Short mmCIF file of C-alpha atoms and ligand atoms in Angstrom, two decimals:
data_model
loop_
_atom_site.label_atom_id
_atom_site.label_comp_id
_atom_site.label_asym_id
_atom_site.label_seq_id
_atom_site.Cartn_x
_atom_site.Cartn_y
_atom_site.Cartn_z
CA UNK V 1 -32.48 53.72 102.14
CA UNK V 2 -32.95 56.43 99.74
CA UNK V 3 -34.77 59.41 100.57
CA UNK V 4 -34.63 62.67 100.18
CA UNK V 5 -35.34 65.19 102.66
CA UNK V 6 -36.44 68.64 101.84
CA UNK V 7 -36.86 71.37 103.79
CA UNK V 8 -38.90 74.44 102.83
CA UNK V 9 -38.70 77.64 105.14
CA UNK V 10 -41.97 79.40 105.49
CA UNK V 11 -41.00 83.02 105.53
CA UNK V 12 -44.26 84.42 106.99
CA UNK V 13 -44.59 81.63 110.07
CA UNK V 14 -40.76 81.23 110.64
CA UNK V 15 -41.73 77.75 110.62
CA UNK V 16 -39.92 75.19 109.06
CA UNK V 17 -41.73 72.52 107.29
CA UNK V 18 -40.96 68.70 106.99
CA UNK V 19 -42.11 67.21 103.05
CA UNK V 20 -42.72 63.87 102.67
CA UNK V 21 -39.83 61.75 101.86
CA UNK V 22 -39.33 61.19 98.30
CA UNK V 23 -38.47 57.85 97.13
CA UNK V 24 -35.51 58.19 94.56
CA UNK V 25 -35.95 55.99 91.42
CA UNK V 26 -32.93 55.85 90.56
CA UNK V 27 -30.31 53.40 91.74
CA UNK V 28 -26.69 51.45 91.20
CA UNK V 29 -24.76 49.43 92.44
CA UNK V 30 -21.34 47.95 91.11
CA UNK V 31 -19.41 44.71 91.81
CA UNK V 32 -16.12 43.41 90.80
CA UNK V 33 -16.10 39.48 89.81
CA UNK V 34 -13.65 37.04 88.92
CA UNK V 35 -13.19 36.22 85.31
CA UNK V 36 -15.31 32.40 85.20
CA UNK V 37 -18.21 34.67 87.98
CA UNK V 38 -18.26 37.01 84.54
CA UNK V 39 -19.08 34.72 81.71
CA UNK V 40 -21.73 33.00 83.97
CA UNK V 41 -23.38 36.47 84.52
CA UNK V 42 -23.39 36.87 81.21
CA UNK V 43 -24.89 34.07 80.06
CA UNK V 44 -27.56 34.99 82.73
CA UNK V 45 -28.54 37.95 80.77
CA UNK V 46 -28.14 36.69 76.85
CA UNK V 47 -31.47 37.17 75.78
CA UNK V 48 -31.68 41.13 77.41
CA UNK V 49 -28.49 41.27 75.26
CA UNK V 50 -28.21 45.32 74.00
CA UNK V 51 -25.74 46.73 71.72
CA UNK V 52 -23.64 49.71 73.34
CA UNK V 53 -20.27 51.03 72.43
CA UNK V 54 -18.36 52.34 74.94
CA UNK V 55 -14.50 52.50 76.42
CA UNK V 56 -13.85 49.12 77.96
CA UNK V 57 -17.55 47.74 77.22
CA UNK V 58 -17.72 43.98 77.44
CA UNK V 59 -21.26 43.40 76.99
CA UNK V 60 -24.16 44.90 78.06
CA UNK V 61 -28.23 44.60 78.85
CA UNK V 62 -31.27 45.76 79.54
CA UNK V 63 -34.30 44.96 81.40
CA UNK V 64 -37.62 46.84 82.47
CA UNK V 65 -36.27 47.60 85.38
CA UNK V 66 -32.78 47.37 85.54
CA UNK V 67 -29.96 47.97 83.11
CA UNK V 68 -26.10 46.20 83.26
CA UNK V 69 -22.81 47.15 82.16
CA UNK V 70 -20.14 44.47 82.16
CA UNK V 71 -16.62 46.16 81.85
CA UNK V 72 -13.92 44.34 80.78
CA UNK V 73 -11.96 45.03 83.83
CA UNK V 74 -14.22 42.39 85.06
CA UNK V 75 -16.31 45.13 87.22
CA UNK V 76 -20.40 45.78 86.75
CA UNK V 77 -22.73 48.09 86.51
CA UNK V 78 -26.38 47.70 87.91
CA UNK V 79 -28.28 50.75 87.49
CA UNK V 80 -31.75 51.64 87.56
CA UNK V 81 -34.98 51.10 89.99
CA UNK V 82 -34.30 47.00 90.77
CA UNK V 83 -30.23 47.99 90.66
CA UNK V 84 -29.52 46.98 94.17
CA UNK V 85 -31.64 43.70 94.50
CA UNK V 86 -30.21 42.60 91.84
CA UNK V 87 -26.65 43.20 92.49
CA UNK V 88 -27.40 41.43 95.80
CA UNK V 89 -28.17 38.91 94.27
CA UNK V 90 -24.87 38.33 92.92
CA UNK V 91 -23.31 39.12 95.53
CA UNK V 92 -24.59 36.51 97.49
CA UNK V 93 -23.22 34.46 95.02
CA UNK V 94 -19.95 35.74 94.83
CA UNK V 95 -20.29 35.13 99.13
CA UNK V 96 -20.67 31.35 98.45
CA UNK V 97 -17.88 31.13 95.96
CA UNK V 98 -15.58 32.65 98.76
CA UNK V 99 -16.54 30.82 101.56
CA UNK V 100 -16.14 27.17 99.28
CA UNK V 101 -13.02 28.30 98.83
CA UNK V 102 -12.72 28.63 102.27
CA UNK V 103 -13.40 24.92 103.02
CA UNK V 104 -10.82 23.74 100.44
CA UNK V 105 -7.93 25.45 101.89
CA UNK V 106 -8.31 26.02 105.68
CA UNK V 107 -5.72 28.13 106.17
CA UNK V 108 -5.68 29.14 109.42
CA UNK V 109 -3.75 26.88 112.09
CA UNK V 110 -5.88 26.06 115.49
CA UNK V 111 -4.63 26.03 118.95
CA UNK V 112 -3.75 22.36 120.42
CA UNK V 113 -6.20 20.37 122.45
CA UNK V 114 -8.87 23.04 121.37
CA UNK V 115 -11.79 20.50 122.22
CA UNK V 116 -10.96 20.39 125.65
CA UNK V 117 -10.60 24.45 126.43
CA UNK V 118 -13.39 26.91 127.20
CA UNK V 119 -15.07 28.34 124.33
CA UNK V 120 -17.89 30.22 122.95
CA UNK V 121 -19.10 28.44 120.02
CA UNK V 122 -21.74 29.70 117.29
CA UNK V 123 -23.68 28.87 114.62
CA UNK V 124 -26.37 29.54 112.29
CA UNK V 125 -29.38 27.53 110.65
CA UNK V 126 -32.23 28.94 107.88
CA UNK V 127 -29.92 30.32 105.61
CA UNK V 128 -30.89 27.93 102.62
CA UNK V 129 -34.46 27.46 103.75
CA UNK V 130 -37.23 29.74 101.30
CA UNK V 131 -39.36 29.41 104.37
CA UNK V 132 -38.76 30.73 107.87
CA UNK V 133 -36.28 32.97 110.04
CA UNK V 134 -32.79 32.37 109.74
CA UNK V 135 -31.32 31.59 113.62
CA UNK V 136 -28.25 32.23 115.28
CA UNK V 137 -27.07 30.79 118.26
CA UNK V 138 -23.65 30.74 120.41
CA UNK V 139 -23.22 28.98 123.90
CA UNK V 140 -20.23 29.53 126.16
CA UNK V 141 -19.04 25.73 127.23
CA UNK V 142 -16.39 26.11 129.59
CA UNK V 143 -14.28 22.97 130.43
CA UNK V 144 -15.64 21.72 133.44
CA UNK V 145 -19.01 21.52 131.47
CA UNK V 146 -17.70 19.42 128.18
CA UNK V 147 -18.37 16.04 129.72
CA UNK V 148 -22.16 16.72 130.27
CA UNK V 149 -22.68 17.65 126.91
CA UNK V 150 -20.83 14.76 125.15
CA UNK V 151 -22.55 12.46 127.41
CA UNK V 152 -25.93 14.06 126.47
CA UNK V 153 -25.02 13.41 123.28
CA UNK V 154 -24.40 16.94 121.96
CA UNK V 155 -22.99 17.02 118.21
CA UNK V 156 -23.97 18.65 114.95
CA UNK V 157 -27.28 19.45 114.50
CA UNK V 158 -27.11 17.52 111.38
CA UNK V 159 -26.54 14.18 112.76
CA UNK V 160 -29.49 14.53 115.65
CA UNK V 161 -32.92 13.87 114.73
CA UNK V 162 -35.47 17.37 115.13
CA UNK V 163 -37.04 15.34 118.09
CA UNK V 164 -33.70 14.22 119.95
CA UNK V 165 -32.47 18.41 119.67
CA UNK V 166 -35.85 19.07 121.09
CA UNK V 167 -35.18 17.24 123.93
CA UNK V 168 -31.49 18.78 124.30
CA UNK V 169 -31.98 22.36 123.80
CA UNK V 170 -33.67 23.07 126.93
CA UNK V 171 -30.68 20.80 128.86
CA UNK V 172 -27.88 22.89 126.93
CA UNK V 173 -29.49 26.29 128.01
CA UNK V 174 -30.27 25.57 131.40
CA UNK V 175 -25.90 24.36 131.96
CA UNK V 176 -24.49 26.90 130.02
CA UNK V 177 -24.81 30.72 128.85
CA UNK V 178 -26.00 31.55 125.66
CA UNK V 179 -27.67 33.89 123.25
CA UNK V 180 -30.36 33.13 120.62
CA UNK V 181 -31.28 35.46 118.05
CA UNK V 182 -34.09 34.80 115.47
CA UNK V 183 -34.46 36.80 112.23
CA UNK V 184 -38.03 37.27 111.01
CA UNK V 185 -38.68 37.47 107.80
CA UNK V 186 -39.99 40.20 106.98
CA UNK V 187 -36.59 41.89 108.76
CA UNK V 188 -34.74 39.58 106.47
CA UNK V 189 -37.18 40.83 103.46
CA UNK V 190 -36.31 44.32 104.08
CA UNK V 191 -32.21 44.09 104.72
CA UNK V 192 -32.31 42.16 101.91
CA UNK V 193 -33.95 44.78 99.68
CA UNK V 194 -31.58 47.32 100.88
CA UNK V 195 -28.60 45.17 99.33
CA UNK V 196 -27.09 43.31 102.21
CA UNK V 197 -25.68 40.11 101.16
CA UNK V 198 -26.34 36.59 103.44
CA UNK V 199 -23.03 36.43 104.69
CA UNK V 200 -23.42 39.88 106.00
CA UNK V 201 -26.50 39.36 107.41
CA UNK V 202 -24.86 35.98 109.09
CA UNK V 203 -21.71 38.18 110.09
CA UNK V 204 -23.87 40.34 112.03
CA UNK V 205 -26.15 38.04 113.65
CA UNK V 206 -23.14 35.85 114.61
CA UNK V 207 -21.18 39.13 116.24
CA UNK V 208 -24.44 40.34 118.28
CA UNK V 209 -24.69 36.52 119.73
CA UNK V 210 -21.23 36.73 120.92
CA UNK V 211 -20.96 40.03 122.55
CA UNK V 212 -24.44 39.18 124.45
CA UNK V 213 -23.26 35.79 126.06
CA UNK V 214 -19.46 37.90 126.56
CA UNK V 215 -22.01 40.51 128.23
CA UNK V 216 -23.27 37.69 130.37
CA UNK V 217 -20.17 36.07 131.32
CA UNK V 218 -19.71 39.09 133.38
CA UNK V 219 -16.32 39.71 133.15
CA UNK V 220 -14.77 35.90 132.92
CA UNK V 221 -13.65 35.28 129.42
CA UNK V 222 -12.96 31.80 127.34
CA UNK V 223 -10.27 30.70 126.26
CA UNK V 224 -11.30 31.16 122.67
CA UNK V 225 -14.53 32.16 120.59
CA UNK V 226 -15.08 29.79 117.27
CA UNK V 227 -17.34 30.61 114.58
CA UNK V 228 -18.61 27.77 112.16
CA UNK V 229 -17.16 29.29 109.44
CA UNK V 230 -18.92 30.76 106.69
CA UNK V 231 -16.52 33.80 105.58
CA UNK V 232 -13.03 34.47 105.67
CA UNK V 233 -11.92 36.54 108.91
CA UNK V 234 -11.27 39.66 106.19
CA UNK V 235 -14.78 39.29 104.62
CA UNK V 236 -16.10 38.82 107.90
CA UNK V 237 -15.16 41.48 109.69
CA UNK V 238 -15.34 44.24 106.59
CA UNK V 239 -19.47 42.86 106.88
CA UNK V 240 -19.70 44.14 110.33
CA UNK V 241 -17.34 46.92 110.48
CA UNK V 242 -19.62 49.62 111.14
CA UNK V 243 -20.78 47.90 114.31
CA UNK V 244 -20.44 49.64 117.75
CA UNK V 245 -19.29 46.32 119.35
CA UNK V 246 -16.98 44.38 117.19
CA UNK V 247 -16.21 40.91 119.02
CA UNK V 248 -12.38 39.91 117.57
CA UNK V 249 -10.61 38.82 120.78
CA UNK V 250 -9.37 34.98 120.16
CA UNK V 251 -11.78 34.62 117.60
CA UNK V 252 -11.24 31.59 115.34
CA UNK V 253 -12.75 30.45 112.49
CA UNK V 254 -13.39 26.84 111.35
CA UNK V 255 -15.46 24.76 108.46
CA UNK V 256 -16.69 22.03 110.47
CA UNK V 257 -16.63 23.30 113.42
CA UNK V 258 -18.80 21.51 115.30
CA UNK V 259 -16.58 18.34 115.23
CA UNK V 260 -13.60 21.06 116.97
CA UNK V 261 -15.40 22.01 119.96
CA UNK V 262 -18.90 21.14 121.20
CA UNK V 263 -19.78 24.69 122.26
CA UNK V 264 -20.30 25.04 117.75
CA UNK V 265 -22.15 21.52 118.31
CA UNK V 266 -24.44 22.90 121.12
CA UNK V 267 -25.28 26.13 119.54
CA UNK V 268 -26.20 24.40 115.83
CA UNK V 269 -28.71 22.22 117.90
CA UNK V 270 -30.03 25.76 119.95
CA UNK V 271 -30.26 27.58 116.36
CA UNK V 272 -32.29 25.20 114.68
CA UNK V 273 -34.54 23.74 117.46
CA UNK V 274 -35.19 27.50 117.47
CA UNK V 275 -35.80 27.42 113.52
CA UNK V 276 -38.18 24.22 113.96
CA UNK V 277 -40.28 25.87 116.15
CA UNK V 278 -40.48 28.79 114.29
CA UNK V 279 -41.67 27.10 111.61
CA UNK V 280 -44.21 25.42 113.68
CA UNK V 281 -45.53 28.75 114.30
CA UNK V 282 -45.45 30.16 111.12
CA UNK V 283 -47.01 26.71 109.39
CA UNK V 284 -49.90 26.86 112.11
CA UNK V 285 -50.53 30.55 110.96
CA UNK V 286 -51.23 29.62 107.25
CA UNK V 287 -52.43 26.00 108.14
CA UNK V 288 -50.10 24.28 106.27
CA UNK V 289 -47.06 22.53 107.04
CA UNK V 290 -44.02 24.31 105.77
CA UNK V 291 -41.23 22.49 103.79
CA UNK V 292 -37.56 22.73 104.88
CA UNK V 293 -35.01 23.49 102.17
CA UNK V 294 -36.13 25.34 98.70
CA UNK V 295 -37.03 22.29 96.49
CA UNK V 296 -40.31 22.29 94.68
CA UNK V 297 -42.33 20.84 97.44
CA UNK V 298 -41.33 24.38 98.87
CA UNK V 299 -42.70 25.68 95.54
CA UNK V 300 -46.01 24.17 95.50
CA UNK V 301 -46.81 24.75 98.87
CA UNK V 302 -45.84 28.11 98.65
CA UNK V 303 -48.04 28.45 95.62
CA UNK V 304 -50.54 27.19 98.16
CA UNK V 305 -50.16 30.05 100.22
CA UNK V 306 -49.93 32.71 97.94
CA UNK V 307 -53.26 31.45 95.77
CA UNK V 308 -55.23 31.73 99.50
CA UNK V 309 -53.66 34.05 100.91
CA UNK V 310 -51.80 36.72 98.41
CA UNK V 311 -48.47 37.77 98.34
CA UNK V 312 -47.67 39.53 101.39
CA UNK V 313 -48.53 36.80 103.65
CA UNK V 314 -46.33 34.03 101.71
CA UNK V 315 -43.31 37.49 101.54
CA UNK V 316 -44.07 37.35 105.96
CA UNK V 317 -43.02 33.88 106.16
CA UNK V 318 -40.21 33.77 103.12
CA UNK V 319 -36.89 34.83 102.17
CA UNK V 320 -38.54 36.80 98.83
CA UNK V 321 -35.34 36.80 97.11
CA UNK V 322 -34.81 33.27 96.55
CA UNK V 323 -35.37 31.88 92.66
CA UNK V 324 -38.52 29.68 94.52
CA UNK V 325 -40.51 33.31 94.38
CA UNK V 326 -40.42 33.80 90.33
CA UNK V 327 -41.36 29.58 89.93
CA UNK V 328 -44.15 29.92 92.83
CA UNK V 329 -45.93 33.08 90.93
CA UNK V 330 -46.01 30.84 87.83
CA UNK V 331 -47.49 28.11 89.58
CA UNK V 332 -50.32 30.13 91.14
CA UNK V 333 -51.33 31.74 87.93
CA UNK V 334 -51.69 28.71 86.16
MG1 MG E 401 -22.73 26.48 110.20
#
C-alpha cells in the first residue's frame, strides 16, 4: 500500500506523535509485453490517443485518471492515481497468454506410472466466475487409497454433475488429508487493487494448501506433489517468492492434470463443491440466485443487485475488476 508515515517530535512533551497516514496520489507501474500484446494495447486506448514526443515514444494516452506511455522497446508506462489497477489488468492478461502457451508445449517430462504413486494433488475453481470466492483445494492420495476414489467415481470436476461432487466431497475428506482454502471477495477486491495479478493470487493459494496438508502428513511425504497447471514453474515460483514457506520438493506441474493422478481429480471436486456452496450463501444473502461464469446473465443479475442494494454489496460478493463491473453500472442507470 502506499502511505506515508510522518513523525513529528513534540519538543515540549518529548512525545512523539503518530499523523494520520496519507494516501499518496500518485502511482506507476510498468510492464514489458510482447510485440502482438503491444498493438492490442494500443488499440485499447485509440480514442485517449495524445500526442507526446519523446526518446523512444511509441504512442501514448491519457485518461482522467491514468496516463500511458508505450515505449518502443515494447515496455509501458502506467502512471497516475488508477496506475496500478490498470496495469493489473494487463497483467493478468499477459498471465493467460503464458500459461496457453503452457498447454501447447508441455515441456516438462513426468515420472512413469505417476497415476499409481502417492501424491498431493491441487487445484483451483472461481477464477473466471464475476461472482463468488475463488477456492483452492489439494488432497494427499496415497496409493493404497487410489482404488476407493476411482471406484467412487472421482474425476474432474468438470465431468461430475454439482449434485454427484456434493455427494463425494464429504467421502474424499473423510479418506484422505487435505486443505481447503476459500478466498472472499472482498480479500480478492483488495489484493487485487494493490496490483497482484490472478496467477499470483492462484500461486499463493495453491502453495499455502500444500504446505498445510505437508504440515498434516506429519512427517510422511508423497511421492510427488502435482499442481493443475496454470503457470510455468519460473512464473510460479517468482509469484510466491517472498513466502516464508515455499513448497518445491517433487513438485510437478501438469495441464490436465486431473486425468494424471486423481489426487488433482479429488481436490477440483473439494474446490468447487466448496465454491457452490459459497455461492449458495452469498445468493441467499442478496436473495437472488447467482450466475456461474461472467456472461450477461451475470450482468443483469448483478445489475439486480447493485440497483437494490448499491455498490458495495454487489463489490462483497464480486471480483470488481472484471469488464462485467463497467457493463453492470450501465445497466443499472438505465
Ligand atoms: Mg485447474
Amino acid at each position: 500500500m502506499f502511505y506515508e508515515i510522518l513523525f513529528l517530535a513534540s519538543s515540549k512533551t518529548g512525545t512523539i506523535k503518530l499523523m494520520k497516514p496519507r494516501r499518496k496520489t500518485m502511482s506507476q507501474s510498468v510492464l514489458q509485453f510482447e510485440k502482438n500484446f503491444i498493438q492490442q494495447l494500443i488499440k485499447h486506448y485509440e480514442q485517449y490517443k495524445v500526442e507526446r514526443n519523446g526518446n523512444g515514444i511509441l504512442f501514448a494516452a491519457k485518461l482522467p485518471n491514468i496516463s500511458i506511455t508505450v515505449y518502443h522497446s515494447n515496455k509501458v508506462l502506467f502512471q497516475g492515481k488508477d496506475a496500478n489497477l490498470e496495469a493489473s489488468k494487463w497483467q493478468q492478461g499477459k498471465d493467460e497468454i503464458t500459461s496457453k502457451k503452457v498447454t501447447n508445449a508441455m515441456n516438462e517430462t513426468l515420472p512413469k506410472r505417476l497415476e499409481s504413486l502417492s501424491v498431493i494433488g491441487s487445484d483451483e475453481t472461481g477464477t473466471g466466475d464475476y461472482f463468488g470466492p475463488i477456492t483452492v483445494a489439494a488432497v494427499f492420495v496415497p496409493s493404497d487409497k487410489i482404488e476407493l476414489l476411482t471406484k467412487l467415481g472421482v474425476q474432474d470436476s468438470k465431468t461430475l454433475t454439482d449434485a454427484k461432487m456434493v455427494e463425494m466431497a464429504p467421502i474424499i475428506k473423510k479418506n484422505c488429508i487435505y486443505s481447503l482454502l476459500v478466498l472472499p471477495n472482498e480479500k480478492y477486491n483488495t489484493v487485487q487493487e494493490k496490483g497482484w495479478s490472478q496467477g499470483k493470487i492462484k500461486a499463493l493459494l495453491h502453495n499455502k494448501a500444500l504446505s498445510h496438508v505437508l504440515r498434516k502428513m506429519n512427517g510422511q511425504k508423497p511421492d510427488y506433489i502435482l499442481i493443475d497447471q496454470f503457470a510455468t514453474r519460473d512464473v510460479y515460483y517468482r509469484h510466491i517468492q517472498n513466502e516464508k514457506e515455499i513448497i518445491r520438493e517433487n513438485v510437478l506441474f501438469a495441464t490436465k492434470a486431473e486425468q494424471l493422478h486423481v489426487s488433482v481429480a479429488a481436490a477440483s471436486i473439494i474446490a468447487r463443491v466448496a465454491f457452490v456452496e459459497k455461492m449458495d450463501e452469498l445468493g441467499d444473502k442478496v436473495g437472488i440466485e447467482l450466475p456461474k461464469g461472467a456472461g450477461s446473465q451475470v450482468d443483469e443479475t448483478a445489475a439486480i443487485i447493485y440497483k437494490k442494494f448499491g455498490e458495495t454489496t454487489l463489490k462483497n460478493i464480486s471480483k470488481w475488476h472484471f469488464a462485467n463491473t463497467n457493463k453492470v453500472i450501465k445497466i443499472a442507470r438505465k
